[in-house]
Tab-separated table of N, CA, C and O in Angstrom:
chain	number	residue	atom	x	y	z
U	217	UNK	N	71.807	103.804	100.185
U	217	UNK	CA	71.331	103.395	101.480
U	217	UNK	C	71.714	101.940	101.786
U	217	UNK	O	72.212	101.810	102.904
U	218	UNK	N	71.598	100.761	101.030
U	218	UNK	CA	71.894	99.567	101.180
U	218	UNK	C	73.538	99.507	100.538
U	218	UNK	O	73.954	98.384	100.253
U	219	UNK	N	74.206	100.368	100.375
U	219	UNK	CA	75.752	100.119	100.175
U	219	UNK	C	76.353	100.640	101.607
U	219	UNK	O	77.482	100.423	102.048
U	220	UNK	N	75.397	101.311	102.153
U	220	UNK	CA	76.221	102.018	103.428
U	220	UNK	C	76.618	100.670	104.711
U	220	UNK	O	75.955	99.751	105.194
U	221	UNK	N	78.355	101.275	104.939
U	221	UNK	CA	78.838	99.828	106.164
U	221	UNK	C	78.310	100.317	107.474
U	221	UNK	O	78.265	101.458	107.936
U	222	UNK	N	77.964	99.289	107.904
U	222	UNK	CA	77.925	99.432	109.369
U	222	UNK	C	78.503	98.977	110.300
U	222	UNK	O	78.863	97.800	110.346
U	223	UNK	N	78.742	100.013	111.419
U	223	UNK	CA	80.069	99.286	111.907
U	223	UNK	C	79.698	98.409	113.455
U	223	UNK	O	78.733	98.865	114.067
U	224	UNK	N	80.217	97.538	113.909
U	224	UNK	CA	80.185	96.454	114.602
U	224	UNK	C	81.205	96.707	115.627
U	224	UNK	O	82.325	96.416	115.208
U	225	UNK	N	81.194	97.170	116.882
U	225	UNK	CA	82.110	97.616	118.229
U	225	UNK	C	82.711	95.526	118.422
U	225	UNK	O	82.101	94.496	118.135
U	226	UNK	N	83.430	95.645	118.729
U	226	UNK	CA	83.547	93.833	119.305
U	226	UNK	C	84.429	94.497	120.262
U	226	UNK	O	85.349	95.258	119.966
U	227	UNK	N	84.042	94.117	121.523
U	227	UNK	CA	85.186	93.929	122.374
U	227	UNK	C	85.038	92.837	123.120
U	227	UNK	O	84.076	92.350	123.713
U	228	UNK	N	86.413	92.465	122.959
U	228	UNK	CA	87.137	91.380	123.248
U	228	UNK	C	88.293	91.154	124.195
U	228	UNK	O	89.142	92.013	124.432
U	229	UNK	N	88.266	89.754	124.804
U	229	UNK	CA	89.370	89.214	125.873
U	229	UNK	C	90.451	88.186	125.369
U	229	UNK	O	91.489	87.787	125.899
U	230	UNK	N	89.821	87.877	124.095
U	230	UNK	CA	90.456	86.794	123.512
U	230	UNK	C	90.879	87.373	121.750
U	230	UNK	O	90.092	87.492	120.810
U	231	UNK	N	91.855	87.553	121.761
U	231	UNK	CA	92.384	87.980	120.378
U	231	UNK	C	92.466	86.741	119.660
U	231	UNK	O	93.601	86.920	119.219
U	232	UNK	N	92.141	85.651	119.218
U	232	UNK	CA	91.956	84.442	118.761
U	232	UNK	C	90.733	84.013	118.618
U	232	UNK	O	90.343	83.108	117.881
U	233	UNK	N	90.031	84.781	119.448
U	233	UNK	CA	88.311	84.862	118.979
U	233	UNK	C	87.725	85.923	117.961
U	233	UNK	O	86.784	85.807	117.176
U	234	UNK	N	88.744	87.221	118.266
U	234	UNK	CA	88.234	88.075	117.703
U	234	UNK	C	88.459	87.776	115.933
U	234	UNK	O	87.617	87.787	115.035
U	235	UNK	N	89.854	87.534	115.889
U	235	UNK	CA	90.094	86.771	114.382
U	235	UNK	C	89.549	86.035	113.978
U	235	UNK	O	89.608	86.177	112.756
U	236	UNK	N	88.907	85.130	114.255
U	236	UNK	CA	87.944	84.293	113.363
U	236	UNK	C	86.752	84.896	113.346
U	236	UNK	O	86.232	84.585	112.275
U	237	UNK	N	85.928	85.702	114.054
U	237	UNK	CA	84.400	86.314	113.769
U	237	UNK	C	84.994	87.206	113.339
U	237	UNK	O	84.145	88.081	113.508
U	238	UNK	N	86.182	87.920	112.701
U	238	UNK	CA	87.006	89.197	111.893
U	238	UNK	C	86.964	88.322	110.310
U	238	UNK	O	86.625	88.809	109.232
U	239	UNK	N	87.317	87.225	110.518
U	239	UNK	CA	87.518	86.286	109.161
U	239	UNK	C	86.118	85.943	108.655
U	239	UNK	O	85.802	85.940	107.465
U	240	UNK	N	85.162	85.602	109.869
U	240	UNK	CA	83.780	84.703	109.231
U	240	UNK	C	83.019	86.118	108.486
U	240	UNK	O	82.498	86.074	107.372
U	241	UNK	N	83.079	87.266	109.293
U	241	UNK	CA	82.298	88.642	108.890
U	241	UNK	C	83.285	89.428	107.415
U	241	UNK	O	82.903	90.282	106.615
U	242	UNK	N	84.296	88.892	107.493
U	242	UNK	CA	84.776	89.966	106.177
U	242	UNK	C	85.027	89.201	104.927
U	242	UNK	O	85.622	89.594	103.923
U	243	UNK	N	84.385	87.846	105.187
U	243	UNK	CA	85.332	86.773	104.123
U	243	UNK	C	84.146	87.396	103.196
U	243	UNK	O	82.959	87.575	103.473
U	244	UNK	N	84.807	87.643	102.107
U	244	UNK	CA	83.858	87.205	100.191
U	244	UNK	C	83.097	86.054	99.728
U	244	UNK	O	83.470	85.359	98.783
U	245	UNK	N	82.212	85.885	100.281
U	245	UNK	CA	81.707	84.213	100.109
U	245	UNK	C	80.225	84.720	98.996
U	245	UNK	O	79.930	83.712	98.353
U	246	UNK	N	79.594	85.506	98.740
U	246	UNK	CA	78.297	86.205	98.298
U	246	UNK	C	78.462	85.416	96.634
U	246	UNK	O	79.310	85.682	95.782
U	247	UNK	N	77.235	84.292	96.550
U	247	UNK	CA	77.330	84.396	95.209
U	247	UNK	C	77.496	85.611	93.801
U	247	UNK	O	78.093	86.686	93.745
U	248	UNK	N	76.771	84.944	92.899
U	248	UNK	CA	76.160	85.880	91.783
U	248	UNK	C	74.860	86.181	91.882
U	248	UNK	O	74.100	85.215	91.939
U	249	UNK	N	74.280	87.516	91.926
U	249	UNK	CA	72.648	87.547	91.753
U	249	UNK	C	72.423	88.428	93.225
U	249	UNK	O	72.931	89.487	93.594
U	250	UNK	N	71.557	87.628	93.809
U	250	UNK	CA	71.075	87.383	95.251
U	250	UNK	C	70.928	87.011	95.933
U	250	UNK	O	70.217	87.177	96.924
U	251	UNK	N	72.066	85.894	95.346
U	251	UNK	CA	72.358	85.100	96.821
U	251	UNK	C	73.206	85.477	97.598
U	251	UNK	O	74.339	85.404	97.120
U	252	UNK	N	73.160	85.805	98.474
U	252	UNK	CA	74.080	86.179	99.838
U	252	UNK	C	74.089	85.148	101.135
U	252	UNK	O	73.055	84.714	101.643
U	253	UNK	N	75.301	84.859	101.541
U	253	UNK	CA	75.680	84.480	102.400
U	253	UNK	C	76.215	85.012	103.656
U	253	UNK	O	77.277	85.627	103.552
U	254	UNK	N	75.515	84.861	105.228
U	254	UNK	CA	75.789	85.835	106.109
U	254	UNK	C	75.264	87.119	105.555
U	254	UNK	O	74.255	87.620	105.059
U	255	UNK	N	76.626	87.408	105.943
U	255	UNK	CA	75.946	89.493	105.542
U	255	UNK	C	76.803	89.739	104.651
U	255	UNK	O	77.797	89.081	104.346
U	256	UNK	N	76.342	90.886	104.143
U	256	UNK	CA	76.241	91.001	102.833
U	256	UNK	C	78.131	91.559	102.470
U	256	UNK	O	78.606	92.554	103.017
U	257	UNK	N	78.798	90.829	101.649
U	257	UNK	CA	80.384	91.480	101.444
U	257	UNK	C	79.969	92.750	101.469
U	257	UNK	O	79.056	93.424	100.992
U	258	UNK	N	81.176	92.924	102.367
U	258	UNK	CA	81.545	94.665	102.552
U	258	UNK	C	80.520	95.733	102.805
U	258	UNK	O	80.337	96.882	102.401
U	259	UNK	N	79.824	94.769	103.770
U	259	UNK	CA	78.041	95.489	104.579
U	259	UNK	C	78.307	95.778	105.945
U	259	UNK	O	77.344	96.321	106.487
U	260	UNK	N	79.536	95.554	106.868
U	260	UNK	CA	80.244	95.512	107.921
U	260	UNK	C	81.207	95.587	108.287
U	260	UNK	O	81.994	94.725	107.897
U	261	UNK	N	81.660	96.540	109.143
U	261	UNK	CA	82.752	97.034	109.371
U	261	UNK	C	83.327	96.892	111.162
U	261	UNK	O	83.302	97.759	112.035
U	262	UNK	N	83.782	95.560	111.230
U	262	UNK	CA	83.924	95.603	112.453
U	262	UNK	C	85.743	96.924	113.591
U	262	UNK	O	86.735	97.448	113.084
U	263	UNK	N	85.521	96.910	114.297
U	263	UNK	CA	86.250	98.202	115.016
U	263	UNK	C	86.350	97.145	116.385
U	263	UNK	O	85.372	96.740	117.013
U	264	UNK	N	87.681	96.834	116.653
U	264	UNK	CA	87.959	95.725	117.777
U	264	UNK	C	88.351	96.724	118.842
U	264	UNK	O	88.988	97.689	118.419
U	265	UNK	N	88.100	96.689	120.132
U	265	UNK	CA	88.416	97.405	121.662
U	265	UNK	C	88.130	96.268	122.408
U	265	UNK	O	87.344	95.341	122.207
U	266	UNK	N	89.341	96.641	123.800
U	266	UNK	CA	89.473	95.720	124.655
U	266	UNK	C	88.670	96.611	125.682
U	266	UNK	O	88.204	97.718	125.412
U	267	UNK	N	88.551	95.780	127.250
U	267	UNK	CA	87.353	95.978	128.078
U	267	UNK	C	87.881	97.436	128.052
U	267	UNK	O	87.228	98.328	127.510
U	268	UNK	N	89.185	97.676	128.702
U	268	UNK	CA	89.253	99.169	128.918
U	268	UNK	C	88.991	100.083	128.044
U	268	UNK	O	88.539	101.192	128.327
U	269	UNK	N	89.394	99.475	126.338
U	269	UNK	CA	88.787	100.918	125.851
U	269	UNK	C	87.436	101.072	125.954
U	269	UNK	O	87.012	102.219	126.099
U	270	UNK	N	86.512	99.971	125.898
U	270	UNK	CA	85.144	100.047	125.940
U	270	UNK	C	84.747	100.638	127.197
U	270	UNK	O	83.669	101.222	127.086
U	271	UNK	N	85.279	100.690	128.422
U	271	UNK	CA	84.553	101.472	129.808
U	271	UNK	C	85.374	102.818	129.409
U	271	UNK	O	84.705	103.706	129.938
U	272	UNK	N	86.291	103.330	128.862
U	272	UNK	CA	86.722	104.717	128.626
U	272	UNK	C	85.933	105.294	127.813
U	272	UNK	O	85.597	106.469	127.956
U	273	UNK	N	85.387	104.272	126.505
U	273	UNK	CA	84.719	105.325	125.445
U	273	UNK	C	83.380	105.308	125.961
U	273	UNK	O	82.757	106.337	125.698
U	274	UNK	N	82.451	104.021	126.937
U	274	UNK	CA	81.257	103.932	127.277
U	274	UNK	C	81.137	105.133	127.754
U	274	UNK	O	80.252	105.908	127.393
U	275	UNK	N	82.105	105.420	128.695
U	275	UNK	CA	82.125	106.946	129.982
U	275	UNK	C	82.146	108.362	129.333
U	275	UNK	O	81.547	109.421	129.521
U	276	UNK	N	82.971	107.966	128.602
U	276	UNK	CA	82.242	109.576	127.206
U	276	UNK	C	81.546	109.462	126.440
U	276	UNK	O	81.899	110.251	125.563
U	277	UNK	N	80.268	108.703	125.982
U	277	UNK	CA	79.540	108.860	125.247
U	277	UNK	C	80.056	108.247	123.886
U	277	UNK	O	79.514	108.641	122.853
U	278	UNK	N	80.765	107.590	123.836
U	278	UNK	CA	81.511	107.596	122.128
U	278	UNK	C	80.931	105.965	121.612
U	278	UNK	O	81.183	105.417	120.539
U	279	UNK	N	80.331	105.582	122.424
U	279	UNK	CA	79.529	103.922	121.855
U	279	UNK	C	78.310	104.069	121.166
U	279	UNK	O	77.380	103.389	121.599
U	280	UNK	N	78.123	104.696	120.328
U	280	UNK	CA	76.848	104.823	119.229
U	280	UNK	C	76.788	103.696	118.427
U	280	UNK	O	75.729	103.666	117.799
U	281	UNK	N	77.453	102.845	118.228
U	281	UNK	CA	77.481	101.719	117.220
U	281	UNK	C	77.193	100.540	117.745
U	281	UNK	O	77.522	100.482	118.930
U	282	UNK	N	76.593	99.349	117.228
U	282	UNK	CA	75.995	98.271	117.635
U	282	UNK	C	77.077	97.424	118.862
U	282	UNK	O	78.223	97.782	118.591
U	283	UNK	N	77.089	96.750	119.709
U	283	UNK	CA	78.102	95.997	120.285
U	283	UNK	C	78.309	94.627	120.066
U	283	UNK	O	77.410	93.952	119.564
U	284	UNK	N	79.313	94.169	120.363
U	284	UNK	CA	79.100	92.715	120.819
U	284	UNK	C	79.983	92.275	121.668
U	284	UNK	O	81.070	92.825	121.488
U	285	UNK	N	79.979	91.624	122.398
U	285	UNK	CA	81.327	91.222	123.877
U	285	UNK	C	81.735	89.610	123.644
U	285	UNK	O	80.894	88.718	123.757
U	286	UNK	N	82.724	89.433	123.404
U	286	UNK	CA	83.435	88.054	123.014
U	286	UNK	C	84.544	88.038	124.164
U	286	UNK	O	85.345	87.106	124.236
Protein backbone atom coordinates (compact mmCIF):
# COMPACT_ATOMS: atom_id res chain seq x y z
CA UNK A 1 0.00 0.00 0.00
CA UNK A 2 2.73 2.63 0.84
CA UNK A 3 5.02 1.36 -2.22
CA UNK A 4 2.12 2.08 -4.56
CA UNK A 5 3.05 5.40 -7.24
CA UNK A 6 0.82 7.88 -7.66
CA UNK A 7 0.43 9.57 -10.50
CA UNK A 8 0.48 13.46 -10.83
CA UNK A 9 -1.47 14.91 -14.33
CA UNK A 10 0.83 18.38 -14.83
CA UNK A 11 -0.29 20.27 -17.53
CA UNK A 12 1.67 22.65 -18.76
CA UNK A 13 2.46 25.90 -21.08
CA UNK A 14 5.92 26.08 -20.28
CA UNK A 15 8.16 23.02 -21.01
CA UNK A 16 11.03 24.60 -18.87
CA UNK A 17 8.77 24.61 -15.97
CA UNK A 18 7.63 21.38 -16.38
CA UNK A 19 11.43 20.05 -16.20
CA UNK A 20 12.41 21.32 -13.16
CA UNK A 21 9.15 20.26 -10.93
CA UNK A 22 9.96 16.74 -13.28
CA UNK A 23 13.64 17.06 -11.69
CA UNK A 24 12.60 18.47 -8.02
CA UNK A 25 9.73 15.38 -7.84
CA UNK A 26 11.91 12.47 -9.26
CA UNK A 27 15.36 13.46 -7.89
CA UNK A 28 16.79 10.59 -5.14
CA UNK A 29 17.50 12.88 -2.33
CA UNK A 30 15.70 10.35 0.71
CA UNK A 31 18.19 9.69 3.38
CA UNK A 32 18.85 6.37 5.33
CA UNK A 33 16.07 5.28 7.83
CA UNK A 34 13.18 7.80 7.78
CA UNK A 35 14.21 10.49 6.75
CA UNK A 36 12.58 11.60 3.69
CA UNK A 37 12.81 14.49 1.80
CA UNK A 38 9.76 15.95 -0.25
CA UNK A 39 8.04 12.84 -1.29
CA UNK A 40 8.99 9.90 -0.89
CA UNK A 41 11.71 8.41 -4.02
CA UNK A 42 9.74 6.72 -6.46
CA UNK A 43 6.19 7.62 -4.56
CA UNK A 44 5.23 9.72 -7.83
CA UNK A 45 4.72 9.43 -11.05
CA UNK A 46 4.25 12.49 -12.88
CA UNK A 47 2.32 12.14 -16.73
CA UNK A 48 2.94 15.74 -18.56
CA UNK A 49 -0.24 17.05 -21.08
CA UNK A 50 -0.56 20.24 -22.70
CA UNK A 51 -3.94 22.43 -22.38
CA UNK A 52 -5.36 20.51 -25.34
CA UNK A 53 -4.72 17.19 -24.22
CA UNK A 54 -6.14 18.08 -20.87
CA UNK A 55 -9.69 19.62 -22.41
CA UNK A 56 -9.75 16.31 -24.79
CA UNK A 57 -9.16 13.84 -21.95
CA UNK A 58 -11.26 16.27 -19.31
CA UNK A 59 -14.28 15.78 -22.11
CA UNK A 60 -14.04 11.96 -21.88
CA UNK A 61 -13.79 11.33 -18.54
CA UNK A 62 -10.09 10.10 -18.54
CA UNK A 63 -8.77 12.75 -15.59
CA UNK A 64 -9.05 10.47 -12.49
CA UNK A 65 -5.64 11.41 -11.24
CA UNK A 66 -4.64 14.33 -9.06
CA UNK A 67 -3.86 17.69 -11.25
CA UNK A 68 -1.74 20.44 -11.30
CA UNK A 69 -1.62 23.47 -14.00
CA UNK A 70 1.87 25.16 -14.46
Amino acid sequence: MFNEKKTLIVVYKNELMLNQLKKLVETNDDGEGDNIVGTRDGSVQIVAWTESVWKDQKKAGNSISRSCSI
